[in-house]
Coordinates of C-alpha atoms in Angstrom, one line a residue:
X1003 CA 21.8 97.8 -4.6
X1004 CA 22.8 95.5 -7.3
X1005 CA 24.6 96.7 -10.7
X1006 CA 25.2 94.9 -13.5
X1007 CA 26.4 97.4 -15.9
X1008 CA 29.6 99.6 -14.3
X1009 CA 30.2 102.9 -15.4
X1010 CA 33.4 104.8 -16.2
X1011 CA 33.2 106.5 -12.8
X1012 CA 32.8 103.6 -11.0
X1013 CA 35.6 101.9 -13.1
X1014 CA 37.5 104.8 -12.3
X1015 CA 37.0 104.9 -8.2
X1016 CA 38.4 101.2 -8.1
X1017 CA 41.0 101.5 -9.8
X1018 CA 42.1 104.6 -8.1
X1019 CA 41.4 102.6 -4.7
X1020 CA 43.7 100.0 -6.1
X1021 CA 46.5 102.0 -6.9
X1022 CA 46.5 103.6 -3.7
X1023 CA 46.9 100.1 -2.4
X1024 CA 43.6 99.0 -1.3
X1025 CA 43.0 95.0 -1.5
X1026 CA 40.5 93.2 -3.8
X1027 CA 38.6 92.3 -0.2
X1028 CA 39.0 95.7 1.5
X1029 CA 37.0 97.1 -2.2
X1030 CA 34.6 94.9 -2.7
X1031 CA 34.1 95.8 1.3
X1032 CA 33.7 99.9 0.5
X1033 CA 31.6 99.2 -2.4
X1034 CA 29.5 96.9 -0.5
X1035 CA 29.2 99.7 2.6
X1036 CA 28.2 101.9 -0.2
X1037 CA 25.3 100.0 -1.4
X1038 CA 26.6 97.5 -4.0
X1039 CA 25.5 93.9 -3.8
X1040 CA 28.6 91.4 -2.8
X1041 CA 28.3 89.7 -6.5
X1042 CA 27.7 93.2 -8.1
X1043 CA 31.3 94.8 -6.2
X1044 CA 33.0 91.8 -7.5
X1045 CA 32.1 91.6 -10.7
X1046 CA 33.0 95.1 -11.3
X1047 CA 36.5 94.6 -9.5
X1048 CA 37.0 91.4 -12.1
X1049 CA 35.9 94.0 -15.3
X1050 CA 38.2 96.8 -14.3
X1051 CA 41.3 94.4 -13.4
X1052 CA 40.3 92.0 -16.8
X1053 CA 41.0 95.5 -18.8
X1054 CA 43.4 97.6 -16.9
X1055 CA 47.0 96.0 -16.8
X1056 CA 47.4 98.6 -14.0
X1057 CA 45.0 97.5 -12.4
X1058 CA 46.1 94.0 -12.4
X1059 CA 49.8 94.9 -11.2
X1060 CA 48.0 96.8 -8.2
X1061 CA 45.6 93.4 -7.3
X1062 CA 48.8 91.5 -7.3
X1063 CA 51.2 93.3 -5.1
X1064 CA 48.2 94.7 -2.9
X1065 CA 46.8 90.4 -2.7
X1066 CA 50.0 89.0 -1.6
X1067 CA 50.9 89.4 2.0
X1068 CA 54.1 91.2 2.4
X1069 CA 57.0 90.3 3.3
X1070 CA 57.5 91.2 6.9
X1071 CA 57.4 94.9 8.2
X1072 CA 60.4 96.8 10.0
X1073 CA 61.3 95.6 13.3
X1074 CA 63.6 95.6 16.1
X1075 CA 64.7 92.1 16.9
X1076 CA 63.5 92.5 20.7
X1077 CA 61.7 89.2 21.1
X1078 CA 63.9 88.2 23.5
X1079 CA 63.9 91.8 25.4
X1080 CA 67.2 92.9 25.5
X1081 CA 69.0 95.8 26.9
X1082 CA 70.5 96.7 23.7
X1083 CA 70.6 96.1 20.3
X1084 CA 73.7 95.6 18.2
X1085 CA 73.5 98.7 14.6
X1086 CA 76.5 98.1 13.2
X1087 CA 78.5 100.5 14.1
X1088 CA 77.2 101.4 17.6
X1089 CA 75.1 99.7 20.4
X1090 CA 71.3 101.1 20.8
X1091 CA 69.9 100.7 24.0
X1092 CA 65.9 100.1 24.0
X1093 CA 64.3 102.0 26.4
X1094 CA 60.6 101.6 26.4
X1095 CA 58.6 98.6 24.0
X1096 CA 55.0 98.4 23.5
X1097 CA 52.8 96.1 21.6
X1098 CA 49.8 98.1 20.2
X1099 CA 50.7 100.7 19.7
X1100 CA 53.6 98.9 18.3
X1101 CA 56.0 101.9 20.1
X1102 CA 59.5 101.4 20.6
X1103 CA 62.0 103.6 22.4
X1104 CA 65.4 103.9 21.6
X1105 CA 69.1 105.7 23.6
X1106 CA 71.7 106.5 21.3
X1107 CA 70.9 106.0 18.7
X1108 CA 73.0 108.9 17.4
X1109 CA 76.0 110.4 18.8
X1110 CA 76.1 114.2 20.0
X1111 CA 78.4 115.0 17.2
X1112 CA 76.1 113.6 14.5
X1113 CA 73.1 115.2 15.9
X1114 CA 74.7 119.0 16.0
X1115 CA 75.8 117.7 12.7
X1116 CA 72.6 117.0 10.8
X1117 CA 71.6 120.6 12.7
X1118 CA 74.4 122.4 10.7
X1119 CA 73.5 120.4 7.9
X1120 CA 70.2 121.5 7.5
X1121 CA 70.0 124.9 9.0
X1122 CA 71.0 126.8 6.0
X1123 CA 68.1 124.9 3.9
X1124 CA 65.5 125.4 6.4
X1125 CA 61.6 126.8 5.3
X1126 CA 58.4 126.7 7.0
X1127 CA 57.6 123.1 7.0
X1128 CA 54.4 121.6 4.7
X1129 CA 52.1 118.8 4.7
X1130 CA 50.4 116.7 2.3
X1131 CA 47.2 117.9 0.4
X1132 CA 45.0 115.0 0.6
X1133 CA 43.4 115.5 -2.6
X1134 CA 46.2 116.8 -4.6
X1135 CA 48.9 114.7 -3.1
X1136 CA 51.1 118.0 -3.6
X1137 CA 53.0 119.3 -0.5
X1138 CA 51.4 122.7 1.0
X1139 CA 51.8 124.8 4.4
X1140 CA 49.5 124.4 6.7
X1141 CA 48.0 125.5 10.3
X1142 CA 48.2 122.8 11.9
X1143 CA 51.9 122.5 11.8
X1144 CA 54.2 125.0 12.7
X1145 CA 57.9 124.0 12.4
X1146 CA 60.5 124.5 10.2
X1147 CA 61.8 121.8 7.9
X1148 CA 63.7 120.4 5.2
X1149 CA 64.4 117.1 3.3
X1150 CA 68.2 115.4 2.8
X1151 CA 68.6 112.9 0.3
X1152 CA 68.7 109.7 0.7
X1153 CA 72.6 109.3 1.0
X1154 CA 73.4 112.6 0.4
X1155 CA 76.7 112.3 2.8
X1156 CA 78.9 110.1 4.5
X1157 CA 77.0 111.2 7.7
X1158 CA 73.7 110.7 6.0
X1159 CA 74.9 106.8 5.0
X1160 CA 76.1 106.0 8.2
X1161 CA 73.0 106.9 10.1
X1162 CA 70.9 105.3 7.5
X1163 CA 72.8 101.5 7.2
X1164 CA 72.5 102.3 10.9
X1165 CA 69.1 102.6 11.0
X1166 CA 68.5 99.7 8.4
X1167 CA 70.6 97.1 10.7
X1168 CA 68.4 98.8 13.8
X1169 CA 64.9 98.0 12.2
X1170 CA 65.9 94.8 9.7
X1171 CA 64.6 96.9 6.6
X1172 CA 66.3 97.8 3.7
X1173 CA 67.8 101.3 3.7
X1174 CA 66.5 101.9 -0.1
X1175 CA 62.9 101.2 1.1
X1176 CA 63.2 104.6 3.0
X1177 CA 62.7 108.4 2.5
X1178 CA 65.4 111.1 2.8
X1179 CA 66.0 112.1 6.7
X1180 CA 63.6 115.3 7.1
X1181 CA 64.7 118.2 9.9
X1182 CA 62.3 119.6 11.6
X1183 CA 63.0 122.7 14.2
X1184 CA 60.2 124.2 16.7
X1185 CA 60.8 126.8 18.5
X1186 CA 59.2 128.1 21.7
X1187 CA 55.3 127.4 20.9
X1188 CA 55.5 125.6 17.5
X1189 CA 54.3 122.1 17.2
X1190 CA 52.1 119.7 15.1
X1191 CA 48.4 118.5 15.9
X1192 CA 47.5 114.8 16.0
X1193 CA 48.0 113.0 12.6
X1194 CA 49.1 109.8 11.0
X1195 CA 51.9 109.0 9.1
X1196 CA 50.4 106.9 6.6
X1197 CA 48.6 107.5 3.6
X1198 CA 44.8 107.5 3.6
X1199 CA 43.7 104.9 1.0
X1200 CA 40.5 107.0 0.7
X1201 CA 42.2 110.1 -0.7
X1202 CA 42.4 111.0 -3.8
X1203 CA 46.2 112.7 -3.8
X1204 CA 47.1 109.2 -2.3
X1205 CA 48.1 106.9 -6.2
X1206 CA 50.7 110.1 -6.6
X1207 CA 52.3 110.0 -3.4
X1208 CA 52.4 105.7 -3.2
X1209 CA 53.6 105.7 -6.8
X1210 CA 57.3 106.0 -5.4
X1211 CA 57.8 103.0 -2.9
X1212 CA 54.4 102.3 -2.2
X1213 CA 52.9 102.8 1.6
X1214 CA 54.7 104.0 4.3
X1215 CA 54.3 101.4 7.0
X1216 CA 56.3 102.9 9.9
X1217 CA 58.5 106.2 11.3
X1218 CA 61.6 107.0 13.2
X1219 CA 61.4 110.1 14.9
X1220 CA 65.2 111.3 16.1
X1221 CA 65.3 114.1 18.6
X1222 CA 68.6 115.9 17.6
X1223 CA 68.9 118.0 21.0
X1224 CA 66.7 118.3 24.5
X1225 CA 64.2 121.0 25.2
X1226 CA 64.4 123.0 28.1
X1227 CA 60.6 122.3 28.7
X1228 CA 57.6 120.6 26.4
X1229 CA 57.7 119.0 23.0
X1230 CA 57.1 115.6 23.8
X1231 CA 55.8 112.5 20.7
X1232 CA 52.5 112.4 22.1
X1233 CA 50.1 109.2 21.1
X1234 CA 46.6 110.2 22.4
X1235 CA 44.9 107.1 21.5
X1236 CA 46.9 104.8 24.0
X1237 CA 48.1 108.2 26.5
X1238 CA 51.8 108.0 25.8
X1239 CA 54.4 110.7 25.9
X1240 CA 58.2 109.8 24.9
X1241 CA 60.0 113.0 26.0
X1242 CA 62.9 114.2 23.7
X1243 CA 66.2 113.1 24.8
X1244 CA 69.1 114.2 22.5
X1245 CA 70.5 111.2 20.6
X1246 CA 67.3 109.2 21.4
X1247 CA 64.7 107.8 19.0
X1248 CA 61.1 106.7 19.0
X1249 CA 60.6 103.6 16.6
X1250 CA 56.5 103.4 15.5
X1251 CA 54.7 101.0 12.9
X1252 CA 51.5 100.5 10.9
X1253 CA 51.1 97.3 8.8
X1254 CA 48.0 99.2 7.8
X1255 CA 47.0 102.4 6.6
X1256 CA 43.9 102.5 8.9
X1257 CA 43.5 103.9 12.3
X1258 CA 43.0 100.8 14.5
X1259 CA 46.8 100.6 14.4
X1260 CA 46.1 103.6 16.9
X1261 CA 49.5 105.5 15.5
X1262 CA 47.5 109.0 15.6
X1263 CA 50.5 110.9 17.3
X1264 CA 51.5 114.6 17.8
X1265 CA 54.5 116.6 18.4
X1266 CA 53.1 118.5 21.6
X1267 CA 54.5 122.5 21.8
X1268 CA 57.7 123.5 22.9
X1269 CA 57.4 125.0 26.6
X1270 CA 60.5 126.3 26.7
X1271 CA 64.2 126.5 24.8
X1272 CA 64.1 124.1 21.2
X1273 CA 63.4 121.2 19.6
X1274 CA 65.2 119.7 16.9
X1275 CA 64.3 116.3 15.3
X1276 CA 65.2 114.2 11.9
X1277 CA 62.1 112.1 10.7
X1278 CA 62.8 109.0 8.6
X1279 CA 60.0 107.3 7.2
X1280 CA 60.1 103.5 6.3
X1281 CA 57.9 102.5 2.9
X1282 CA 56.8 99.1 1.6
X1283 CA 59.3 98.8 -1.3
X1284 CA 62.8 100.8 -2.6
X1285 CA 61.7 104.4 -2.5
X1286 CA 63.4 106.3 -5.7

């Protein structure tokens, strides 16, 4: 279909798609799967970024490559990796998926810590409304959570310049550890971590750091029986192991990084485990 004239609502749509942090290829690629000529979809991505300076800080930070994502330095395949303040032993590595498996990363202390810490803050944990970009309760997850601050304590720096030295990313270009408790039944049904490009609530929520591009999932004590990470895509389950942490990453917001993953029910006993979610740029 080709279009020569663009209309507010189609002026609108890419610049939205832009600001959630979709590329000047990947829209002229939706418009085209929607019908527009190649020449039509690029001339309307030219008229929206020649008269939207928002649109034209979005084309250049969503055009240039970035800089690297978070990553263990494993390339060599050691048995541990040196955080600073403690050694991390890597337990488990694989490529896509890009998984990696982590022992002690925390101490026992600091995980019964961030548990006492949290407990008195604790409410029935929400999830993202895709076309609000609010925060809202929903079925499909059936923990109890809360959010820290980024650097809220002494214990919350230490794990975090922990966790920067760990995965060679900034600690400002991170979220605020989030608790999570399931008890006997509760868990949370396959989902990404990312932000869908596609939904509307998704400018709000990248507005503050940009994307997320990867997750730390800390399990802050051992369940008698059940709630393991579960990635169904590629069949892997990384049982929780108090003090251990599962390292995962998606350079983009689309599901061939096969990052769909689940927090399968608790069998038996507890789980307790801090989330800390990696973005593209200082979070604040």
């Amino acid at each position: 279909m080709s279009r020569t004239n663009v209309s507010a609502d189609a002026k609108q749509w890419i610049l939205n798609r832009m600001l959630a942090g979709a590329g000047s290829d990947q829209v002229v690629a939706e418009l085209m799967a929607a019908g527009w000529q190649r020449k039509a979809a690029t001339d309307a991505l030219a008229v929206v970024v020649a008269e939207n300076p928002r649109a034209r800080v979005a084309v250049a930070a969503n055009d240039t490559p970035a800089e690297g994502m978070p990553e263990p330095g494993i390339a060599q395949m050691p048995l541990s990796l040196d955080a600073g303040d403690r050694e991390v032993q890597v337990l488990i590595e694989m490529k896509s998926p890009r998984v990696v498996v982590f022992g002690n990363l925390l101490g026992a202390d600091e995980c019964a810590a961030l548990i006492e810490a949290a407990k008195p803050r604790m409410a029935r944990s929400e999830t993202v409304n895709r076309q609000t970009g609010e925060y809202q309760i929903d079925v499909a997850r059936t923990s109890r959570g809360m959010f820290f601050q980024r650097g809220e304590s002494e214990l919350h720096l230490r794990i975090e310049n922990r966790i920067a030295k760990l995965l060679n990313w900034p600690a400002e270009n991170g979220e605020g550890l989030q608790v999570l408790h399931y008890q006997p039944g509760a868990e949370y049904e396959p989902h990404y971590d990312y932000f869908d490009p596609a939904d509307p609530g998704t400018p709000a929520l990248t507005r503050r750091g940009g994307q997320r591009v990867a997750s730390l999932i800390i399990y802050l004590n051992t369940p008698s029986n059940g709630g393991a990470t579960t990635f169904p895509d590629v069949g892997l389950s990384v049982l929780p192991q108090c003090g251990n942490a599962v390292f995962f990453s998606y350079p983009q917001p689309q599901p061939s990084t096969k990052t769909l993953h689940a927090g399968a029910p608790v069998v038996a006993g507890e789980k307790w485990i801090a989330t800390k979610w990696l973005r593209q740029r200082v979070f604040a």
